[in-house]
Amino acid sequence: MNTNAKFDYSLYYHVYGQTNNKERLFRSQENRNFFLRRLKRYLGGFLNFHSYALMGNHYHLSVKIKEEVDIQNYLDSIPVSERSVIEKDYMDLPEKSELISDLVSSAFRRFFISYSQAFNKKYNRKGNLFNKPFKRSLFDPEIKFFYLQYYIHHNARKHGLVSNFEEYRYHSYFEILDGNSNIIDISEIILRFGSLENFELFHKEKHYEDKFEGLIIEE
C-alpha cells in the first residue's frame, strides 16, 4: 500500500496520523472539539470529509479532494495578503494540477502546527506532537467507500476499547445519523449508501477482513 499517495482533484483518500511516541493526542473533549474546528478551518476549503475517528493517540479521516473550480473559488475568497506562499503560487500557475498535492499537504501541515501550538501552550508542553509524515492511501469509492466508513467508525472496537462501536463517542457516526454535522459531507454519505437507514444497517452488520484490503493503514 502507498501510504504517501499524492493528492489530486476529486480523488478519495484514507488519511491517518498519530503522535510521537504514541503520546496522548487528546486530553479532553475540548481538545477534540478544537481539533475538528481547526481541521475544518485549514482543510475545509480543499476537502470533503466523509468520516472521522479521534482515538487516544491517532486519528482517521475519509476525505475527497474537491474539484479544481471549487478550490479556486475558495482561494479567491481569501484576500491575497492573507494567502500562504504556496496558495499564491498555486493561483498564479496556469496548470494548477502541478501544485495540488503540495497545496493540500501544506494545508495539513498548517493544521498540525496550529493544533500542536495550542496543545503545547495549554499543557505546558514542548516539541513536535505529531509523527511525520502523516499517512494517506488512495481508494476507489465505487468498491471501498462503504468499508472505509465502517472501518473508521469501528476503530475503537478494533483496538479493544469497546465491545460495541456505538459505545465509543469520538467518531462521526452519530452526527451522520442525526443528519446534522459541521464538518461531514452527509449528502455523499446518503448518495452512496442510499439512505441514512442503509448507512446505519451496514454499520451494524459484521464485515470480514478481506473487505478492508487496501484500506487498512498500519497503526
mmCIF file of C-alpha atoms in Angstrom:
data_model
loop_
_atom_site.group_PDB
_atom_site.id
_atom_site.type_symbol
_atom_site.label_atom_id
_atom_site.label_comp_id
_atom_site.label_asym_id
_atom_site.label_seq_id
_atom_site.Cartn_x
_atom_site.Cartn_y
_atom_site.Cartn_z
ATOM 1 C CA MET A 1 0.000 0.000 0.000
ATOM 2 C CA ASN A 2 1.236 3.501 -0.854
ATOM 3 C CA THR A 3 0.887 5.431 2.410
ATOM 4 C CA ASN A 4 2.272 8.609 0.862
ATOM 5 C CA ALA A 5 -0.073 8.886 -2.124
ATOM 6 C CA LYS A 6 -0.145 12.228 -3.924
ATOM 7 C CA PHE A 7 -3.305 14.272 -3.621
ATOM 8 C CA ASP A 8 -5.266 15.067 -6.775
ATOM 9 C CA TYR A 9 -8.606 16.603 -7.672
ATOM 10 C CA SER A 10 -11.793 14.634 -6.962
ATOM 11 C CA LEU A 11 -9.927 11.570 -5.629
ATOM 12 C CA TYR A 12 -10.672 9.741 -2.365
ATOM 13 C CA TYR A 13 -8.199 9.098 0.461
ATOM 14 C CA HIS A 14 -7.900 7.431 3.817
ATOM 15 C CA VAL A 15 -5.791 9.792 5.937
ATOM 16 C CA TYR A 16 -4.175 8.629 9.159
ATOM 17 C CA GLY A 17 -1.806 10.237 11.639
ATOM 18 C CA GLN A 18 -0.525 9.607 15.130
ATOM 19 C CA THR A 19 1.558 11.292 17.785
ATOM 20 C CA ASN A 20 5.246 10.934 18.518
ATOM 21 C CA ASN A 21 5.938 8.043 20.870
ATOM 22 C CA LYS A 22 2.189 7.340 20.955
ATOM 23 C CA GLU A 23 1.642 10.271 23.287
ATOM 24 C CA ARG A 24 -1.937 11.304 24.012
ATOM 25 C CA LEU A 25 -3.428 13.413 21.241
ATOM 26 C CA PHE A 26 -6.486 14.448 23.236
ATOM 27 C CA ARG A 27 -6.747 15.073 26.963
ATOM 28 C CA SER A 28 -10.289 16.448 26.998
ATOM 29 C CA GLN A 29 -13.421 16.894 24.935
ATOM 30 C CA GLU A 30 -12.361 20.494 24.480
ATOM 31 C CA ASN A 31 -9.232 19.202 22.674
ATOM 32 C CA ARG A 32 -11.350 17.083 20.338
ATOM 33 C CA ASN A 33 -13.691 19.942 19.526
ATOM 34 C CA PHE A 34 -10.729 22.232 18.866
ATOM 35 C CA PHE A 35 -9.113 19.596 16.629
ATOM 36 C CA LEU A 36 -12.262 19.409 14.476
ATOM 37 C CA ARG A 37 -12.645 23.182 14.304
ATOM 38 C CA ARG A 38 -9.051 23.599 13.188
ATOM 39 C CA LEU A 39 -9.427 20.730 10.703
ATOM 40 C CA LYS A 40 -12.370 22.489 9.091
ATOM 41 C CA ARG A 41 -10.640 25.876 9.153
ATOM 42 C CA TYR A 42 -7.421 24.768 7.458
ATOM 43 C CA LEU A 43 -8.704 21.981 5.197
ATOM 44 C CA GLY A 44 -12.404 22.620 4.635
ATOM 45 C CA GLY A 45 -11.662 24.646 1.513
ATOM 46 C CA PHE A 46 -9.773 21.735 -0.063
ATOM 47 C CA LEU A 47 -11.510 18.588 1.204
ATOM 48 C CA ASN A 48 -14.890 16.997 1.671
ATOM 49 C CA PHE A 49 -14.991 14.870 4.825
ATOM 50 C CA HIS A 50 -16.955 11.618 4.956
ATOM 51 C CA SER A 51 -15.994 10.291 8.392
ATOM 52 C CA TYR A 52 -13.515 10.642 11.225
ATOM 53 C CA ALA A 53 -12.420 8.813 14.362
ATOM 54 C CA LEU A 54 -10.484 10.530 17.139
ATOM 55 C CA MET A 55 -8.545 7.927 19.073
ATOM 56 C CA GLY A 56 -6.236 8.214 22.064
ATOM 57 C CA ASN A 57 -3.015 8.797 20.112
ATOM 58 C CA HIS A 58 -4.166 8.903 16.494
ATOM 59 C CA TYR A 59 -6.949 9.885 14.123
ATOM 60 C CA HIS A 60 -8.537 8.542 10.936
ATOM 61 C CA LEU A 61 -10.216 10.523 8.148
ATOM 62 C CA SER A 62 -12.066 9.596 4.990
ATOM 63 C CA VAL A 63 -11.804 12.517 2.559
ATOM 64 C CA LYS A 64 -12.218 13.579 -1.037
ATOM 65 C CA ILE A 65 -10.179 16.353 -2.670
ATOM 66 C CA LYS A 66 -12.501 18.995 -4.063
ATOM 67 C CA GLU A 67 -12.690 19.856 -7.747
ATOM 68 C CA GLU A 68 -10.327 22.443 -9.179
ATOM 69 C CA VAL A 69 -13.020 25.084 -9.636
ATOM 70 C CA ASP A 70 -14.150 24.759 -6.012
ATOM 71 C CA ILE A 71 -10.609 25.153 -4.712
ATOM 72 C CA GLN A 72 -10.033 28.183 -6.934
ATOM 73 C CA ASN A 73 -13.276 29.742 -5.706
ATOM 74 C CA TYR A 74 -12.235 29.121 -2.109
ATOM 75 C CA LEU A 75 -8.828 30.740 -2.599
ATOM 76 C CA ASP A 76 -10.437 33.632 -4.488
ATOM 77 C CA SER A 77 -12.444 34.330 -1.331
ATOM 78 C CA ILE A 78 -9.230 34.822 0.673
ATOM 79 C CA PRO A 79 -7.556 38.256 0.385
ATOM 80 C CA VAL A 80 -4.222 37.974 -1.411
ATOM 81 C CA SER A 81 -2.413 39.382 1.621
ATOM 82 C CA GLU A 82 -3.751 36.503 3.746
ATOM 83 C CA ARG A 83 -2.823 33.660 1.384
ATOM 84 C CA SER A 84 0.147 31.438 2.141
ATOM 85 C CA VAL A 85 3.098 31.389 -0.255
ATOM 86 C CA ILE A 86 2.009 28.133 -1.840
ATOM 87 C CA GLU A 87 -1.572 29.394 -2.196
ATOM 88 C CA LYS A 88 -0.271 32.421 -4.090
ATOM 89 C CA ASP A 89 1.938 30.216 -6.271
ATOM 90 C CA TYR A 90 -0.994 27.914 -6.976
ATOM 91 C CA MET A 91 -3.236 30.766 -8.082
ATOM 92 C CA ASP A 92 -0.504 32.134 -10.365
ATOM 93 C CA LEU A 93 0.037 28.834 -12.175
ATOM 94 C CA PRO A 94 -1.875 28.282 -15.455
ATOM 95 C CA GLU A 95 -1.620 24.490 -14.953
ATOM 96 C CA LYS A 96 -2.699 24.230 -11.340
ATOM 97 C CA SER A 97 -2.658 20.433 -11.139
ATOM 98 C CA GLU A 98 1.138 20.659 -10.803
ATOM 99 C CA LEU A 99 0.733 22.034 -7.281
ATOM 100 C CA ILE A 100 -2.472 20.488 -5.940
ATOM 101 C CA SER A 101 -0.742 17.761 -3.901
ATOM 102 C CA ASP A 102 1.705 20.246 -2.364
ATOM 103 C CA LEU A 103 -1.140 22.679 -1.701
ATOM 104 C CA VAL A 104 -3.208 20.135 0.260
ATOM 105 C CA SER A 105 -0.141 18.781 2.072
ATOM 106 C CA SER A 106 0.742 22.332 3.092
ATOM 107 C CA ALA A 107 -2.768 22.860 4.469
ATOM 108 C CA PHE A 108 -2.368 19.703 6.555
ATOM 109 C CA ARG A 109 0.968 20.974 7.902
ATOM 110 C CA ARG A 110 -0.581 24.301 8.896
ATOM 111 C CA PHE A 111 -3.351 22.389 10.651
ATOM 112 C CA PHE A 112 -0.858 20.219 12.560
ATOM 113 C CA ILE A 113 1.163 23.257 13.614
ATOM 114 C CA SER A 114 -1.934 25.144 14.751
ATOM 115 C CA TYR A 115 -3.231 22.268 16.871
ATOM 116 C CA SER A 116 0.221 21.460 18.283
ATOM 117 C CA GLN A 117 0.948 25.042 19.291
ATOM 118 C CA ALA A 118 -2.381 25.371 21.115
ATOM 119 C CA PHE A 119 -1.956 21.946 22.751
ATOM 120 C CA ASN A 120 1.604 22.730 23.879
ATOM 121 C CA LYS A 121 0.577 26.084 25.304
ATOM 122 C CA LYS A 122 -2.377 24.638 27.203
ATOM 123 C CA TYR A 123 -0.402 21.772 28.747
ATOM 124 C CA ASN A 124 2.991 23.487 29.080
ATOM 125 C CA ARG A 125 4.443 21.029 26.614
ATOM 126 C CA LYS A 126 7.318 21.428 24.116
ATOM 127 C CA GLY A 127 8.305 19.770 20.844
ATOM 128 C CA ASN A 128 6.544 18.102 17.947
ATOM 129 C CA LEU A 129 3.242 16.437 18.802
ATOM 130 C CA PHE A 130 2.553 14.656 15.503
ATOM 131 C CA ASN A 131 4.648 11.919 13.966
ATOM 132 C CA LYS A 132 5.842 12.743 10.435
ATOM 133 C CA PRO A 133 4.873 12.164 7.740
ATOM 134 C CA PHE A 134 1.153 11.615 8.102
ATOM 135 C CA LYS A 135 -0.120 8.680 6.047
ATOM 136 C CA ARG A 136 -2.679 8.632 3.256
ATOM 137 C CA SER A 137 -3.799 5.988 0.814
ATOM 138 C CA LEU A 138 -5.882 6.375 -2.317
ATOM 139 C CA PHE A 139 -9.004 4.229 -2.578
ATOM 140 C CA ASP A 140 -11.701 3.506 -5.147
ATOM 141 C CA PRO A 141 -15.022 4.784 -3.746
ATOM 142 C CA GLU A 142 -17.049 2.543 -6.053
ATOM 143 C CA ILE A 143 -15.556 -0.511 -4.329
ATOM 144 C CA LYS A 144 -14.378 0.577 -0.867
ATOM 145 C CA PHE A 145 -16.395 3.602 0.255
ATOM 146 C CA PHE A 146 -18.784 1.606 2.481
ATOM 147 C CA TYR A 147 -15.973 -0.361 4.073
ATOM 148 C CA LEU A 148 -13.760 2.599 4.908
ATOM 149 C CA GLN A 149 -16.573 4.366 6.744
ATOM 150 C CA TYR A 150 -17.224 1.136 8.648
ATOM 151 C CA TYR A 151 -13.525 0.660 9.419
ATOM 152 C CA ILE A 152 -13.174 4.192 10.762
ATOM 153 C CA HIS A 153 -16.301 4.093 12.912
ATOM 154 C CA HIS A 154 -15.365 0.632 14.249
ATOM 155 C CA ASN A 155 -11.763 1.601 15.013
ATOM 156 C CA ALA A 156 -12.244 1.768 18.786
ATOM 157 C CA ARG A 157 -13.773 -1.725 18.755
ATOM 158 C CA LYS A 158 -10.880 -2.932 16.588
ATOM 159 C CA HIS A 159 -8.454 -1.691 19.257
ATOM 160 C CA GLY A 160 -10.431 -3.370 22.038
ATOM 161 C CA LEU A 161 -11.501 -0.120 23.697
ATOM 162 C CA VAL A 162 -15.170 -1.081 23.466
ATOM 163 C CA SER A 163 -17.062 -4.235 22.579
ATOM 164 C CA ASN A 164 -19.676 -2.353 20.542
ATOM 165 C CA PHE A 165 -18.624 0.521 18.278
ATOM 166 C CA GLU A 166 -21.672 2.523 19.392
ATOM 167 C CA GLU A 167 -20.220 2.717 22.903
ATOM 168 C CA TYR A 168 -17.436 4.968 21.601
ATOM 169 C CA ARG A 169 -18.488 8.575 21.151
ATOM 170 C CA TYR A 170 -15.496 10.180 19.486
ATOM 171 C CA HIS A 171 -16.273 9.476 15.846
ATOM 172 C CA SER A 172 -18.654 10.856 13.230
ATOM 173 C CA TYR A 173 -21.201 8.011 13.202
ATOM 174 C CA PHE A 174 -23.753 9.677 15.457
ATOM 175 C CA GLU A 175 -23.666 13.113 13.841
ATOM 176 C CA ILE A 176 -24.122 11.468 10.445
ATOM 177 C CA LEU A 177 -27.182 9.613 11.741
ATOM 178 C CA ASP A 178 -28.514 12.871 13.156
ATOM 179 C CA GLY A 179 -28.150 14.362 9.680
ATOM 180 C CA ASN A 180 -26.545 17.461 11.135
ATOM 181 C CA SER A 181 -22.796 17.971 11.059
ATOM 182 C CA ASN A 182 -20.469 20.958 10.898
ATOM 183 C CA ILE A 183 -17.808 19.028 9.020
ATOM 184 C CA ILE A 184 -19.144 15.845 7.355
ATOM 185 C CA ASP A 185 -20.469 15.875 3.780
ATOM 186 C CA ILE A 186 -23.647 13.966 4.652
ATOM 187 C CA SER A 187 -25.002 14.382 1.113
ATOM 188 C CA GLU A 188 -22.366 11.986 -0.249
ATOM 189 C CA ILE A 189 -22.987 9.512 2.571
ATOM 190 C CA ILE A 190 -26.661 9.431 1.577
ATOM 191 C CA LEU A 191 -25.801 9.293 -2.126
ATOM 192 C CA ARG A 192 -23.546 6.255 -1.735
ATOM 193 C CA PHE A 193 -25.471 4.343 0.930
ATOM 194 C CA GLY A 194 -28.865 5.255 -0.491
ATOM 195 C CA SER A 195 -30.191 6.478 2.869
ATOM 196 C CA LEU A 196 -29.143 7.028 6.459
ATOM 197 C CA GLU A 197 -31.093 3.886 7.321
ATOM 198 C CA ASN A 198 -28.854 1.868 4.995
ATOM 199 C CA PHE A 199 -25.800 3.561 6.485
ATOM 200 C CA GLU A 200 -26.905 2.522 9.979
ATOM 201 C CA LEU A 201 -27.736 -1.029 8.935
ATOM 202 C CA PHE A 202 -24.376 -1.512 7.190
ATOM 203 C CA HIS A 203 -22.518 -0.439 10.335
ATOM 204 C CA LYS A 204 -24.418 -2.898 12.498
ATOM 205 C CA GLU A 205 -23.622 -5.861 10.252
ATOM 206 C CA LYS A 206 -20.400 -7.875 10.507
ATOM 207 C CA HIS A 207 -17.918 -7.445 7.677
ATOM 208 C CA TYR A 208 -14.853 -9.631 7.280
ATOM 209 C CA GLU A 209 -11.219 -8.619 6.977
ATOM 210 C CA ASP A 210 -10.918 -9.358 3.259
ATOM 211 C CA LYS A 211 -13.321 -6.479 2.566
ATOM 212 C CA PHE A 212 -10.814 -3.998 4.007
ATOM 213 C CA GLU A 213 -7.917 -4.924 1.738
ATOM 214 C CA GLY A 214 -6.225 -1.765 0.511
ATOM 215 C CA LEU A 215 -7.791 0.369 3.253
ATOM 216 C CA ILE A 216 -6.037 -0.564 6.472
ATOM 217 C CA ILE A 217 -3.043 1.616 7.317
ATOM 218 C CA GLU A 218 -0.680 0.136 9.878
ATOM 219 C CA GLU A 219 -1.237 1.893 13.205
#
